[in-house]
GROMACS .gro file of C-alpha atoms in nm:
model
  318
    1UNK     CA    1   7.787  -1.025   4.729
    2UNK     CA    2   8.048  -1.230   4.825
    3UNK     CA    3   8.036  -1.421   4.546
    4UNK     CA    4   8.062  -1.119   4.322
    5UNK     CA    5   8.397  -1.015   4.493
    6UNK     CA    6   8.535  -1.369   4.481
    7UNK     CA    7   8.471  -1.328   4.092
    8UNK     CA    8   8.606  -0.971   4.103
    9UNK     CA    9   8.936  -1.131   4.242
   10UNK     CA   10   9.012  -1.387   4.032
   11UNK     CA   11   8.951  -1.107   3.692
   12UNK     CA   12   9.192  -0.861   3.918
   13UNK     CA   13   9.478  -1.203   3.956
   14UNK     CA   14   9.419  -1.249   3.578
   15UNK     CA   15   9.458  -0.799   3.493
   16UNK     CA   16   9.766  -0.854   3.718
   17UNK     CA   17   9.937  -1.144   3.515
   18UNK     CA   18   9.863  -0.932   3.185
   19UNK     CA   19  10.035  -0.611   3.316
   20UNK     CA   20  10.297  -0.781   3.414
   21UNK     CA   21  10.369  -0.941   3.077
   22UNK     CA   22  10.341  -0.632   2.891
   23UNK     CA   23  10.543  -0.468   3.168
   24UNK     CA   24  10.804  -0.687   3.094
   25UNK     CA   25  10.796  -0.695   2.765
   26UNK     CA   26  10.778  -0.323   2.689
   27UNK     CA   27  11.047  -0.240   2.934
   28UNK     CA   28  11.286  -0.529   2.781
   29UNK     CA   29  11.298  -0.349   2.438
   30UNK     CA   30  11.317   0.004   2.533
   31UNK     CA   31  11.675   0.128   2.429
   32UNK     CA   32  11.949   0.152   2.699
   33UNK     CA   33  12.178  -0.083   2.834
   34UNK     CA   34  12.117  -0.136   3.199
   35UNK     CA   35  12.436  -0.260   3.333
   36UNK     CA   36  12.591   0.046   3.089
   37UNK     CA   37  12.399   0.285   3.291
   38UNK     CA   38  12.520   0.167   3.605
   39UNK     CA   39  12.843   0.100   3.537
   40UNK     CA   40  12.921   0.443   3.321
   41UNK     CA   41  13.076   0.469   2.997
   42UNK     CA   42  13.403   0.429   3.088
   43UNK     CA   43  13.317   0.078   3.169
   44UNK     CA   44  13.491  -0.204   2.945
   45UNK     CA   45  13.310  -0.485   2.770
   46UNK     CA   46  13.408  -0.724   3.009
   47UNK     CA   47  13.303  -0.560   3.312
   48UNK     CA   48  12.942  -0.487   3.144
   49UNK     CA   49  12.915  -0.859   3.052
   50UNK     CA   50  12.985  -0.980   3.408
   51UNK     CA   51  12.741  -0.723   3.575
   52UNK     CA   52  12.479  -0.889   3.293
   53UNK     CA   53  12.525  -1.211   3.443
   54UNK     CA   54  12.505  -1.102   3.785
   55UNK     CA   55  12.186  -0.901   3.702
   56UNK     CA   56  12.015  -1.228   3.487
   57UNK     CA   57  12.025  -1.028   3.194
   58UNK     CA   58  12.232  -1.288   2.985
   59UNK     CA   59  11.969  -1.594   3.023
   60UNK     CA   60  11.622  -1.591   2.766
   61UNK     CA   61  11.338  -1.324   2.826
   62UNK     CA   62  11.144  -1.594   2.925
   63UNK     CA   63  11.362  -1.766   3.246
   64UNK     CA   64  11.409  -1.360   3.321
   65UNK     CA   65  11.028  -1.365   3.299
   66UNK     CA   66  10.945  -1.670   3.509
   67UNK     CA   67  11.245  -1.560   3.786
   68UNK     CA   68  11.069  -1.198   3.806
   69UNK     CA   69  10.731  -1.332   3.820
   70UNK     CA   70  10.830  -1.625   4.104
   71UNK     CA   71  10.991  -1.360   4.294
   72UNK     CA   72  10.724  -1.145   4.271
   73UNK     CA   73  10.403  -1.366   4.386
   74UNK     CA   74  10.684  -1.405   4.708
   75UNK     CA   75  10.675  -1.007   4.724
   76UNK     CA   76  11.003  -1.010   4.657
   77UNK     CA   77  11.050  -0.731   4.421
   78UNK     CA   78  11.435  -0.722   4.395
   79UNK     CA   79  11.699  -0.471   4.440
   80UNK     CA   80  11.745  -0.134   4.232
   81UNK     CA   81  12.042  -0.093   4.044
   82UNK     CA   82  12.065   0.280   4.121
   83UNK     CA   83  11.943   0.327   4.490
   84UNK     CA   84  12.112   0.005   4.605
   85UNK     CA   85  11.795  -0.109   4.845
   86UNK     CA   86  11.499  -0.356   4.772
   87UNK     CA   87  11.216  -0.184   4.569
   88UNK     CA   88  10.959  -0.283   4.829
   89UNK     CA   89  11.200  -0.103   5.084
   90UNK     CA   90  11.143   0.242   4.827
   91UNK     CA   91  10.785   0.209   4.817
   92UNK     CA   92  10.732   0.173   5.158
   93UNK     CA   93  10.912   0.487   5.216
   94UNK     CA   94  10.766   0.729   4.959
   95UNK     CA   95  10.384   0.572   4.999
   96UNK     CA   96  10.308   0.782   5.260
   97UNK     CA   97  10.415   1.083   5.107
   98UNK     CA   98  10.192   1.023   4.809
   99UNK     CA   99   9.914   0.897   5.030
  100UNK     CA  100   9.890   1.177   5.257
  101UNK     CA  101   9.843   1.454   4.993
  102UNK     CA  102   9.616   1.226   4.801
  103UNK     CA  103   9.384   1.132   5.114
  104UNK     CA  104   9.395   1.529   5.190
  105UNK     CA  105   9.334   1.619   4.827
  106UNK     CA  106   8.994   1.461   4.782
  107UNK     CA  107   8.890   1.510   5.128
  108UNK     CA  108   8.916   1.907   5.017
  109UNK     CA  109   8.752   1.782   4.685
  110UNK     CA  110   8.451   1.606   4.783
  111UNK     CA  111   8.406   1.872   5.068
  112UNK     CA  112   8.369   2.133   4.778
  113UNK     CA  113   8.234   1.949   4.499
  114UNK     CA  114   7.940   1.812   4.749
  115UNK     CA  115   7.860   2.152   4.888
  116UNK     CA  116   7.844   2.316   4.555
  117UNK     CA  117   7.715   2.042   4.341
  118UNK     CA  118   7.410   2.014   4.577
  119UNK     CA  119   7.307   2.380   4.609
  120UNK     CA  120   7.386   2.422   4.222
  121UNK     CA  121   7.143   2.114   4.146
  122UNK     CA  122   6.901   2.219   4.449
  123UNK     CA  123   6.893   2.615   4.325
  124UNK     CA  124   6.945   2.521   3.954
  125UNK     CA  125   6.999   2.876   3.718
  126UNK     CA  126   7.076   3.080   4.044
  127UNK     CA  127   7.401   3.289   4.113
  128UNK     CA  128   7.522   2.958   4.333
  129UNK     CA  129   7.480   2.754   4.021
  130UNK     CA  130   7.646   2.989   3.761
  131UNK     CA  131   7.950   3.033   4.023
  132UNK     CA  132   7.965   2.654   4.075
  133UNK     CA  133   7.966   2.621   3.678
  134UNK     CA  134   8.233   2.832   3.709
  135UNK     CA  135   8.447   2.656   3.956
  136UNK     CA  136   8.366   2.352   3.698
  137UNK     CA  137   8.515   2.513   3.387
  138UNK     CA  138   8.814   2.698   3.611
  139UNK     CA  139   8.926   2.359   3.807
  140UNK     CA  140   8.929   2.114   3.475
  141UNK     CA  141   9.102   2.423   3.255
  142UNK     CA  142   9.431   2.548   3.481
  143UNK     CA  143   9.730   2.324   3.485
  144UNK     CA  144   9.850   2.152   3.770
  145UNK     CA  145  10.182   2.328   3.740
  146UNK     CA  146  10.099   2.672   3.693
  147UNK     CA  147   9.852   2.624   3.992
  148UNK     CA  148  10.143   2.483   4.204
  149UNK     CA  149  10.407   2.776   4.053
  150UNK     CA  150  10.156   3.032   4.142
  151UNK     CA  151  10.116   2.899   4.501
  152UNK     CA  152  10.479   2.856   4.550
  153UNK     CA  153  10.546   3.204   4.463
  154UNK     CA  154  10.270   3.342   4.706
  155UNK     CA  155  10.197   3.175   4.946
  156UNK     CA  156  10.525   3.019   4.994
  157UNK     CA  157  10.810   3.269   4.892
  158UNK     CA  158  10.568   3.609   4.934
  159UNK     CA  159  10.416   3.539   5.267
  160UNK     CA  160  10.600   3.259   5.388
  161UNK     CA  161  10.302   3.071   5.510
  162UNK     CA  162  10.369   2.738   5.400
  163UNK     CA  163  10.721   2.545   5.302
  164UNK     CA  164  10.789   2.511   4.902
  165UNK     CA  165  10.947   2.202   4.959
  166UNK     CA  166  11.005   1.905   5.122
  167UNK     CA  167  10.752   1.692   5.332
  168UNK     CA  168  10.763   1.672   5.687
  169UNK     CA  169  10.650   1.283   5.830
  170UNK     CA  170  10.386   1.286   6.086
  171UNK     CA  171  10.550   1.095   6.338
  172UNK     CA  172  10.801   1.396   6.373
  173UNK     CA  173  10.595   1.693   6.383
  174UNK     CA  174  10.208   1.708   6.285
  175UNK     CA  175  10.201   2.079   6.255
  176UNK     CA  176  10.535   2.099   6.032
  177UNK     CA  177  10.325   1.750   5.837
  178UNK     CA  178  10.008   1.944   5.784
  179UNK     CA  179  10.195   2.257   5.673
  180UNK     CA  180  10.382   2.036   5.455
  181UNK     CA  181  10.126   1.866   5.255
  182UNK     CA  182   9.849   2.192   5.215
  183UNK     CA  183  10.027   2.361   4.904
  184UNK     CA  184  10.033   2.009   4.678
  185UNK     CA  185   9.690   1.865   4.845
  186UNK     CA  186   9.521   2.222   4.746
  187UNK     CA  187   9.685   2.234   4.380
  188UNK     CA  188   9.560   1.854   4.336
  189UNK     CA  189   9.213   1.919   4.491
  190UNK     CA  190   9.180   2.214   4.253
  191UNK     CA  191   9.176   1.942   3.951
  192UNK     CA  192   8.974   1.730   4.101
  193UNK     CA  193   8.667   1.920   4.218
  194UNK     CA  194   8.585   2.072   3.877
  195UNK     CA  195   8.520   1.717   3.736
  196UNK     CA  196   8.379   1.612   4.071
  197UNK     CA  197   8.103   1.869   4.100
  198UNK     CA  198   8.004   1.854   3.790
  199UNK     CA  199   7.927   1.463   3.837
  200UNK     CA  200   7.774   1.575   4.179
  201UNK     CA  201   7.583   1.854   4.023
  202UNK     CA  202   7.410   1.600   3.749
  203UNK     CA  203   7.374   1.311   3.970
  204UNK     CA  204   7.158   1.513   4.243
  205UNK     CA  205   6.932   1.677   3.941
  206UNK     CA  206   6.876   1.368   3.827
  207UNK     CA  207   6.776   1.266   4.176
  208UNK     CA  208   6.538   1.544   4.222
  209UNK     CA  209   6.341   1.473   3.942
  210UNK     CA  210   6.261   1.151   4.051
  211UNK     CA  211   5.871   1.064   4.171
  212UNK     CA  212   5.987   0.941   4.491
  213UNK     CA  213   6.085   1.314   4.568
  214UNK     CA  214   5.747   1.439   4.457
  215UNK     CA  215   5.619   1.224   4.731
  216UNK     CA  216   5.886   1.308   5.002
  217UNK     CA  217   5.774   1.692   4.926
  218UNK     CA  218   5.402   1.603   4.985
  219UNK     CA  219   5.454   1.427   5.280
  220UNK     CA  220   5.579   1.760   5.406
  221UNK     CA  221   5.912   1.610   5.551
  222UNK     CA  222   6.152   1.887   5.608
  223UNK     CA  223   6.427   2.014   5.384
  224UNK     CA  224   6.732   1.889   5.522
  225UNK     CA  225   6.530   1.477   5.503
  226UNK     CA  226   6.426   1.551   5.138
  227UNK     CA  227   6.774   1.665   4.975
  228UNK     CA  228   7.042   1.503   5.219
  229UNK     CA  229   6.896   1.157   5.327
  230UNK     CA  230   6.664   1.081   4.974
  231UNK     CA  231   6.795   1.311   4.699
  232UNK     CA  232   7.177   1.291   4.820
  233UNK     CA  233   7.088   0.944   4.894
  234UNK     CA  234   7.006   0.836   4.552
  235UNK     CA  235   7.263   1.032   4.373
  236UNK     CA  236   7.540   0.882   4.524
  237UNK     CA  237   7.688   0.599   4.331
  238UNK     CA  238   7.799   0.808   4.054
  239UNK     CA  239   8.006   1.071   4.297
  240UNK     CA  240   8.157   0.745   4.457
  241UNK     CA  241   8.257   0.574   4.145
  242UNK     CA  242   8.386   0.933   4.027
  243UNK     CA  243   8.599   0.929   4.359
  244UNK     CA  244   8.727   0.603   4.373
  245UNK     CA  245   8.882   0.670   4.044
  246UNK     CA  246   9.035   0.989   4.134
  247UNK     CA  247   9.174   0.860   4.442
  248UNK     CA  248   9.336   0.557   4.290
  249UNK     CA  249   9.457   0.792   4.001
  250UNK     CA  250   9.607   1.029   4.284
  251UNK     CA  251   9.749   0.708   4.484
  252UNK     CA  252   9.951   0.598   4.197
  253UNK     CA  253  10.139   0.894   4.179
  254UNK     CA  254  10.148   1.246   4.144
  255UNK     CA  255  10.505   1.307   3.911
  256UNK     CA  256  10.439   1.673   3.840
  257UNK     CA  257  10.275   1.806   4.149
  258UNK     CA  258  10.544   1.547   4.364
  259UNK     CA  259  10.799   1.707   4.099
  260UNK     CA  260  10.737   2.094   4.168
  261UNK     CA  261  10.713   2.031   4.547
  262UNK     CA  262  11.012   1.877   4.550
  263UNK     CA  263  10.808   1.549   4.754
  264UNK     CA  264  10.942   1.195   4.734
  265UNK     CA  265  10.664   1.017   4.649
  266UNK     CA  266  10.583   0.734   4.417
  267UNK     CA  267  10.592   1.029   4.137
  268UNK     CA  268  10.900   1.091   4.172
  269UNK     CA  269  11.032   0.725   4.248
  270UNK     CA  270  10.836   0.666   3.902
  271UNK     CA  271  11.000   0.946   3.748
  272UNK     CA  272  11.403   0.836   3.882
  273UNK     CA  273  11.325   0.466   3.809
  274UNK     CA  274  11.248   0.597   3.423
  275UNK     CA  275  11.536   0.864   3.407
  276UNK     CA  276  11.774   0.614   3.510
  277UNK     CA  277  11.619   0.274   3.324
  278UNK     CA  278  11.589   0.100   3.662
  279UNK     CA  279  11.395  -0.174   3.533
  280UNK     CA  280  11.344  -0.386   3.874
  281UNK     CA  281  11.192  -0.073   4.048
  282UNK     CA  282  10.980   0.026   3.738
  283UNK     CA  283  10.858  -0.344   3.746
  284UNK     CA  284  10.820  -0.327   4.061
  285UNK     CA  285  10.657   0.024   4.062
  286UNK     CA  286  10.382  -0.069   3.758
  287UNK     CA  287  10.252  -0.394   3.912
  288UNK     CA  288  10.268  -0.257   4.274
  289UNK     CA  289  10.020   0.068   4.137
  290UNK     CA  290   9.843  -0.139   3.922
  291UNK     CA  291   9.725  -0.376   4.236
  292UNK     CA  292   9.647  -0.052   4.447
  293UNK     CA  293   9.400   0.087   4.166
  294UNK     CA  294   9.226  -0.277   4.136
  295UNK     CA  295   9.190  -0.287   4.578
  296UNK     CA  296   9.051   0.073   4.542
  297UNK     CA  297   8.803   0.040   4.307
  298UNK     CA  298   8.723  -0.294   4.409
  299UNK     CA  299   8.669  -0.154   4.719
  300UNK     CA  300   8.428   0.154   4.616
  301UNK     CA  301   8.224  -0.128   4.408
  302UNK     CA  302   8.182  -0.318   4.756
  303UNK     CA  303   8.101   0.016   4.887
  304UNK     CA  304   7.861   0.110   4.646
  305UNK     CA  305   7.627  -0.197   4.676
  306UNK     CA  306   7.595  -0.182   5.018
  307UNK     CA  307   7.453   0.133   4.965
  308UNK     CA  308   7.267   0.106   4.692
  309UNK     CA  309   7.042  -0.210   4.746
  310UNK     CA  310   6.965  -0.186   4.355
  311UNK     CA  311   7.324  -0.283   4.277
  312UNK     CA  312   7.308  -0.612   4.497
  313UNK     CA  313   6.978  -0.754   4.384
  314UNK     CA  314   7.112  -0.754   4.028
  315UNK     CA  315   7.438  -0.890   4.095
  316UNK     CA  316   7.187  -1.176   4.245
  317UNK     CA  317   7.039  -1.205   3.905
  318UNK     CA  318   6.704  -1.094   4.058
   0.00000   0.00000   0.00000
C-alpha cells in the first residue's frame, strides 16, 4: 500500500505542475490589463508602465513563470492587487467558511442517502423505494438557487428561524455558527443526496444478490448482521468514491450557494479574484483547490483499500 501512495504522489506533483502551466498560461491571455484595473482609467501611461514593473509584468512569460512557480513550491503565493494581503492570508480566512457547510452538507447527505438507499435496495418496488426514487429525481432536478431563494424567503424572512446572511465563526458563538451554516449546508445536501442514493441504492442491490448473502441468510444470522455488516459491507466502495468526489467538489467552492448566502468562502474569493482579474489570487486559488481535490481523493482511495481487502491484493499484483 505504501508503495501505491508513494506512486499516487509523485502522478499528483506531476497533475500539479500541469495545472499550473495551463493556469498560467490561460490567465496570461485573457483580456484586461491588470495594473489598468488597479490603477483606474484615469491612470496615465506612465503610471501603468511603472506599476507593470513593480508587478513583474514587463519581463518574458517564462521568468514570470519560473518566479511564480519558485515562489510557490515556498508557499509563497504573493500579494493580491485588489485586497492588498497575501493570498495564503485570504484562503486561510474564507476556508473555514467553505469547509464548514461542506463537512455539514454531506454529513446530512450520506445520513439520507444511506438510510434511504438501503431500505429502497432492501424493500426493492415498495412505497420506501418509489419515495426514495423520488427524492433521486427531485434532489438532481431543482437548482441550487431556487432551493436557496425558496429557503431564504421562508425560513429566513417568513419565520425568522435562521439568518439569510452572513456566517457566524465558531470560536465566537456555536449556536449563532450552527444557525449560520443550516440554510446553505441543507440547499447543498439537497444536490447531493439525489446522486448519492441512487449510487447507494445500486451498490447495496448489487450486494444482495451476491452468493455470500444466500449463505449469511441460511446461516440464520439476524437482520441487522446480514444487511449492515455483509451487504452494507460490500457495497461500500462505490458510496465512498461517490463521496469523496462530492466533498472535494464542495471543498473547492461553492460560488452560487456562497453567492446567495452572502458567505465568504472560497466561492466567493473565486468569484472577486475573476470579477476583478486578480491574477496572483486566482493562481493562487486554482493550484491551492486543485491540491485539496488530489489529498481528498487520495485520501478516500487509502480509505477504500483498507476496507476493501480486494483493492489491496491487486494493487500487490496478486
Amino acid at each position: 500500500m505504501l508503495r501505491y501512495v508513494l506512486d499516487r504522489v509523485k502522478s499528483s506533483v506531476v497533475v500539479l505542475l500541469v495545472v499550473s502551466i495551463i493556469t498560467f498560461a490561460v490567465l496570461m491571455i485573457i483580456p484586461g490589463d491588470p495594473a489598468q484595473l488597479i490603477l483606474g482609467t484615469e491612470a496615465t501611461p506612465e503610471m501603468v508602465q511603472e506599476l507593470h514593473a513593480a508587478m513583474g509584468l514587463d519581463r518574458p512569460l517564462y521568468q514570470q513563470y519560473l518566479g511564480w512557480l519558485n515562489d510557490l513550491i515556498h508557499l509563497d503565493m504573493g500579494t493580491s492587487y485588489v485586497y492588498g494581503e497575501s493570498v495564503k492570508s485570504l484562503i486561510t480566512g474564507s476556508l473555514p467558511v467553505t469547509l464548514s457547510i461542506s463537512v455539514f452538507a454531506m454529513i446530512i447527505a450520506v445520513f439520507l442517502a444511506f438510510l434511504f438507499g438501503m431500505l429502497s435496495a432492501i424493500k426493492k418496488n415498495s412505497i420506501i423505494d418509489y419515495f426514495s426514487r423520488s427524492i433521486m429525481q427531485l434532489g438532481t432536478a431543482i437548482p441550487s438557487f431556487w432551493i436557496g431563494m425558496v429557503f431564504i424567503v421562508y425560513f429566513g424572512l417568513k419565520l425568522k428561524l435562521f439568518p439569510v446572511s452572513g456566517f457566524v465563526p465558531l470560536s465566537d458563538n456555536f449556536a449563532g455558527f450552527i444557525k449560520s451554516i443550516t440554510l446553505p449546508s441543507v440547499v447543498l445536501a439537497i444536490g447531493e443526496t439525489g446522486t448519492l442514493l441512487r449510487i447507494v441504492r445500486s451498490s447495496m442491490l448489487d450486494s444482495l444478490n451476491q452468493d455470500y448473502m444466500d449463505m449469511a441468510k441460511v446461516k440464520g444470522l439476524g437482520a441487522r448482521k446480514v444487511y449492515v455488516k455483509y451487504a452494507l459491507r460490500g457495497a461500500l466502495v462505490a458510496p465512498l468514491t461517490i463521496i469523496g468526489m462530492q466533498f472535494a467538489k464542495l471543498a473547492g467552492g461553492t460560488v452560487v450557494v456562497e453567492t446567495i448566502f452572502s458567505l465568504p468562502g472560497l466561492g466567493r474569493l473565486v468569484l472577486s479574484a475573476v470579477e476583478h482579474r486578480d491574477i496572483v489570487l486566482l493562481q493562487g486559488l486554482v493550484m491551492f483547490i486543485t491540491a485539496m481535490v488530489i489529498f481528498i481523493t487520495l485520501a478516500v482511495d487509502v480509505l477504500i483499500m483498507f476496507i476493501n481487502p480486494r483493492i489491496k491484493s491487486f494493487q500487490r499484483g496478486e
